[in-house]
Amino acid sequence: IARYFSQYLALLVVFSFLFFSVSFVELLTVSVVSSFFPPPFVSSFFRSPFLSGARLSMAPIHIHPDVRTAVQRVLGVSMPG
């Protein structure tokens, strides 16, 4: 039982970290979505009003400028700072 509890606790820590560090989640989403879908679909997805509304409702997203420009160069997506 202790082993399962420790696994559950580790998952909980990971998910809370993912939830609170939005920029990491965003970069992860970008990489996952771009690996499954072609770039035009990804850029239209990231420009969609739903996502911009979701962005506004979240805490301010701070992404390192180098990372942001790299993502923009790969996907052709403009990411807010």
Backbone as a printed PyTorch tensor [residue, N CA C, xyz], in Angstrom:
tensor([[[  0.8430,  -1.2020,   0.0000],
         [  0.0000,   0.0000,   0.0000],
         [  0.8770,   1.2500,   0.0000]],

        [[  1.9690,   1.2210,   0.7640],
         [  2.8590,   2.3840,   0.8180],
         [  3.4630,   2.6750,  -0.5500]],

        [[  3.7390,   1.6100,  -1.3060],
         [  4.3240,   1.8190,  -2.6270],
         [  3.3340,   2.5370,  -3.5440]],

        [[  2.0790,   2.1120,  -3.5240],
         [  1.0650,   2.7680,  -4.3380],
         [  0.8540,   4.2090,  -3.8940]],

        [[  0.9090,   4.4180,  -2.5950],
         [  0.7170,   5.7720,  -2.0750],
         [  1.8400,   6.6900,  -2.5460]],

        [[  3.0750,   6.1790,  -2.5410],
         [  4.1960,   7.0150,  -2.9830],
         [  4.0860,   7.3180,  -4.4740]],

        [[  3.6140,   6.3470,  -5.2600],
         [  3.4090,   6.6060,  -6.6870],
         [  2.3240,   7.6630,  -6.8780]],

        [[  1.2510,   7.5420,  -6.1170],
         [  0.1710,   8.5160,  -6.2000],
         [  0.6710,   9.9000,  -5.8160]],

        [[  1.4860,   9.9580,  -4.7680],
         [  2.0330,  11.2380,  -4.3140],
         [  2.9350,  11.8440,  -5.3840]],

        [[  3.7430,  11.0040,  -6.0250],
         [  4.6220,  11.4990,  -7.0910],
         [  3.8010,  12.0580,  -8.2460]],

        [[  2.7390,  11.3470,  -8.6210],
         [  1.8600,  11.8440,  -9.6790],
         [  1.2230,  13.1630,  -9.2900]],

        [[  0.8090,  13.2540,  -8.0320],
         [  0.1800,  14.4770,  -7.5500],
         [  1.1490,  15.6510,  -7.6360]],

        [[  2.3890,  15.4150,  -7.2280],
         [  3.4050,  16.4710,  -7.2920],
         [  3.6420,  16.8930,  -8.7360]],

        [[  3.7490,  15.8990,  -9.6260],
         [  3.9900,  16.2090, -11.0360],
         [  2.8390,  17.0250, -11.6070]],

        [[  1.6000,  16.6040, -11.3210],
         [  0.4590,  17.3150, -11.8810],
         [  0.3180,  18.7160, -11.3040]],

        [[  0.6170,  18.8680, -10.0080],
         [  0.5340,  20.2140,  -9.4370],
         [  1.6110,  21.1050, -10.0390]],

        [[  2.8010,  20.5340, -10.2810],
         [  3.8630,  21.3120, -10.9240],
         [  3.4400,  21.7210, -12.3280]],

        [[  2.8530,  20.7710, -13.0620],
         [  2.4000,  21.0810, -14.4190],
         [  1.3050,  22.1400, -14.3940]],

        [[  0.4240,  22.0370, -13.4140],
         [ -0.6930,  22.9730, -13.3480],
         [ -0.2050,  24.3810, -13.0450]],

        [[  0.7580,  24.4960, -12.1370],
         [  1.1760,  25.8280, -11.7200],
         [  2.2080,  26.4370, -12.6560]],

        [[  2.9960,  25.6110, -13.3160],
         [  3.9570,  26.2120, -14.2330],
         [  3.3720,  26.1530, -15.6360]],

        [[  2.6600,  27.2130, -15.9800],
         [  1.8660,  27.2530, -17.2030],
         [  2.7570,  27.2480, -18.4330]],

        [[  3.8990,  27.9230, -18.3390],
         [  4.7590,  28.0070, -19.5170],
         [  5.2660,  26.6230, -19.9070]],

        [[  5.5660,  25.7920, -18.9020],
         [  6.0200,  24.4320, -19.1950],
         [  4.9120,  23.6360, -19.8600]],

        [[  3.6950,  23.7890, -19.3660],
         [  2.5480,  23.1030, -19.9600],
         [  2.3600,  23.5560, -21.3970]],

        [[  2.5130,  24.8700, -21.6080],
         [  2.3140,  25.3980, -22.9490],
         [  3.3510,  24.8440, -23.9240]],

        [[  4.6110,  24.8260, -23.4870],
         [  5.6570,  24.2900, -24.3600],
         [  5.4320,  22.8070, -24.6240]],

        [[  4.9940,  22.0850, -23.6020],
         [  4.7100,  20.6640, -23.7660],
         [  3.5710,  20.4750, -24.7630]],

        [[  2.5320,  21.3060, -24.6350],
         [  1.3960,  21.2270, -25.5480],
         [  1.8360,  21.5140, -26.9720]],

        [[  2.6740,  22.5420, -27.1230],
         [  3.1760,  22.8920, -28.4550],
         [  3.9170,  21.7150, -29.0690]],

        [[  4.8020,  21.0980, -28.2910],
         [  5.6010,  20.0030, -28.8470],
         [  4.7300,  18.7920, -29.1710]],

        [[  3.7850,  18.4670, -28.2870],
         [  2.9240,  17.3020, -28.5190],
         [  2.0200,  17.5320, -29.7180]],

        [[  1.3750,  18.7110, -29.7530],
         [  0.4480,  19.0000, -30.8500],
         [  1.1940,  19.0600, -32.1750]],

        [[  2.3800,  19.6760, -32.1720],
         [  3.1200,  19.8080, -33.4270],
         [  3.6530,  18.4660, -33.9080]],

        [[  3.8560,  17.5220, -32.9870],
         [  4.3290,  16.2110, -33.4330],
         [  3.1950,  15.4010, -34.0580]],

        [[  1.9470,  15.6910, -33.6710],
         [  0.8200,  14.9370, -34.2110],
         [  0.1620,  15.6060, -35.4060]],

        [[  0.2330,  16.9320, -35.4810],
         [ -0.4820,  17.6470, -36.5270],
         [  0.4780,  18.4990, -37.3420]],

        [[  0.1430,  18.7810, -38.5930],
         [  0.9840,  19.6430, -39.4200],
         [  0.9700,  21.0860, -38.9210]],

        [[  2.0400,  21.8420, -39.1640],
         [  2.1490,  23.2210, -38.6650],
         [  0.9810,  24.1430, -39.0140]],

        [[  0.3780,  24.0840, -40.2280],
         [ -0.7570,  24.9940, -40.4840],
         [ -1.9000,  24.7840, -39.4980]],

        [[ -2.1770,  23.5130, -39.1970],
         [ -3.2380,  23.2390, -38.2250],
         [ -2.8680,  23.8000, -36.8570]],

        [[ -1.6050,  23.6330, -36.4870],
         [ -1.1590,  24.0950, -35.1760],
         [ -1.2830,  25.6030, -35.0760]],

        [[ -0.8400,  26.3200, -36.1320],
         [ -0.9130,  27.7770, -36.0410],
         [ -2.3570,  28.2460, -36.0080]],

        [[ -3.2480,  27.5890, -36.7560],
         [ -4.6510,  28.0020, -36.6960],
         [ -5.2350,  27.6810, -35.3230]],

        [[ -4.7890,  26.5630, -34.7260],
         [ -5.2650,  26.2090, -33.3870],
         [ -4.8180,  27.2410, -32.3660]],

        [[ -3.5570,  27.6930, -32.4740],
         [ -3.0550,  28.6340, -31.4870],
         [ -3.5840,  30.0420, -31.7070]],

        [[ -4.1260,  30.3140, -32.8940],
         [ -4.7060,  31.6360, -33.1320],
         [ -6.2080,  31.6340, -32.8630]],

        [[ -6.7530,  30.4900, -32.5070],
         [ -8.2010,  30.4050, -32.3240],
         [ -8.6460,  31.2110, -31.1100]],

        [[ -9.8490,  31.7690, -31.1640],
         [-10.3490,  32.6030, -30.0520],
         [-10.4790,  31.8210, -28.7540]],

        [[-10.7870,  30.5210, -28.8690],
         [-10.9350,  29.7160, -27.6560],
         [ -9.6430,  29.7220, -26.8570]],

        [[ -8.5220,  29.5210, -27.5580],
         [ -7.2530,  29.4310, -26.8480],
         [ -6.8440,  30.7840, -26.2890]],

        [[ -7.0940,  31.8600, -27.0580],
         [ -6.7170,  33.1770, -26.5340],
         [ -7.5720,  33.5070, -25.3150]],

        [[ -8.8400,  33.0850, -25.3140],
         [ -9.6720,  33.2800, -24.1320],
         [ -9.1590,  32.4790, -22.9570]],

        [[ -8.7190,  31.2520, -23.2250],
         [ -8.1590,  30.4220, -22.1580],
         [ -6.8750,  31.0430, -21.6270]],

        [[ -6.0880,  31.6210, -22.5290],
         [ -4.8590,  32.2900, -22.1080],
         [ -5.1550,  33.4430, -21.1700]],

        [[ -6.1680,  34.2330, -21.5180],
         [ -6.4810,  35.4130, -20.7110],
         [ -6.9690,  35.0100, -19.3320]],

        [[ -7.6610,  33.8690, -19.2510],
         [ -8.1950,  33.4600, -17.9560],
         [ -7.1050,  32.8840, -17.0590]],

        [[ -5.9830,  32.4710, -17.6350],
         [ -4.9070,  31.9070, -16.8260],
         [ -4.0140,  33.0100, -16.2740]],

        [[ -3.1160,  32.6120, -15.4130],
         [ -2.1300,  33.5520, -14.8820],
         [ -1.2380,  34.0250, -16.0260]],

        [[ -0.5890,  35.1720, -15.8570],
         [  0.2960,  35.6690, -16.9150],
         [  1.3660,  34.6330, -17.2630]],

        [[  1.5390,  34.4220, -18.5460],
         [  2.4700,  33.3970, -19.0020],
         [  3.8160,  34.0450, -19.2930]],

        [[  4.8500,  33.5510, -18.6680],
         [  6.1940,  34.0720, -18.8940],
         [  7.0310,  32.9830, -19.5390]],

        [[  7.3740,  33.1950, -20.7950],
         [  8.2140,  32.2440, -21.5100],
         [  9.5220,  32.9450, -21.8470]],

        [[ 10.5990,  32.2380, -21.7070],
         [ 11.9020,  32.8150, -22.0250],
         [ 11.9150,  33.2570, -23.4930]],

        [[ 12.4130,  34.4530, -23.7830],
         [ 12.3460,  34.9800, -25.1610],
         [ 12.9870,  34.0630, -26.2010]],

        [[ 14.0970,  33.4120, -25.8460],
         [ 14.7390,  32.5090, -26.8090],
         [ 13.8300,  31.3320, -27.1390]],

        [[ 13.1880,  30.8010, -26.1100],
         [ 12.2700,  29.6760, -26.3230],
         [ 11.1020,  30.1250, -27.1830]],

        [[ 10.5710,  31.3210, -26.8790],
         [  9.4260,  31.8120, -27.6320],
         [  9.7860,  31.9980, -29.1040]],

        [[ 10.9480,  32.5940, -29.3820],
         [ 11.3280,  32.8050, -30.7810],
         [ 11.5870,  31.4770, -31.4780]],

        [[ 12.1320,  30.5080, -30.7480],
         [ 12.3590,  29.1960, -31.3550],
         [ 11.0370,  28.5430, -31.7290]],

        [[ 10.0610,  28.6190, -30.8250],
         [  8.7470,  28.0350, -31.1040],
         [  8.0850,  28.7680, -32.2610]],

        [[  8.2120,  30.1000, -32.2740],
         [  7.6330,  30.8720, -33.3720],
         [  8.2720,  30.4850, -34.6970]],

        [[  9.5820,  30.2800, -34.6830],
         [ 10.2800,  29.9440, -35.9230],
         [  9.8410,  28.5750, -36.4300]],

        [[  9.6470,  27.6350, -35.4990],
         [  9.2800,  26.2800, -35.9180],
         [  7.8370,  26.2310, -36.4090]],

        [[  6.9330,  26.8610, -35.6760],
         [  5.5100,  26.7220, -35.9750],
         [  4.9230,  27.8980, -36.7330]],

        [[  5.6090,  29.0240, -36.7510],
         [  5.0200,  30.2140, -37.3410],
         [  3.8750,  30.7380, -36.4980]],

        [[  3.9940,  30.5900, -35.1840],
         [  2.9340,  30.9810, -34.2570],
         [  3.4190,  32.1520, -33.4230]],

        [[  2.5690,  33.1450, -33.2440],
         [  2.9470,  34.2570, -32.3740],
         [  2.4660,  33.9500, -30.9660]],

        [[  3.3980,  33.9010, -30.0240],
         [  3.0470,  33.5810, -28.6460],
         [  3.1540,  34.8260, -27.7900]],

        [[  2.1250,  35.1320, -27.0130],
         [  2.1910,  36.3130, -26.1460],
         [  3.2080,  36.1220, -25.0310]],

        [[  3.8130,  37.2320, -24.6100],
         [  4.8120,  37.1570, -23.5560],
         [  4.1890,  37.1960, -22.2000]]])
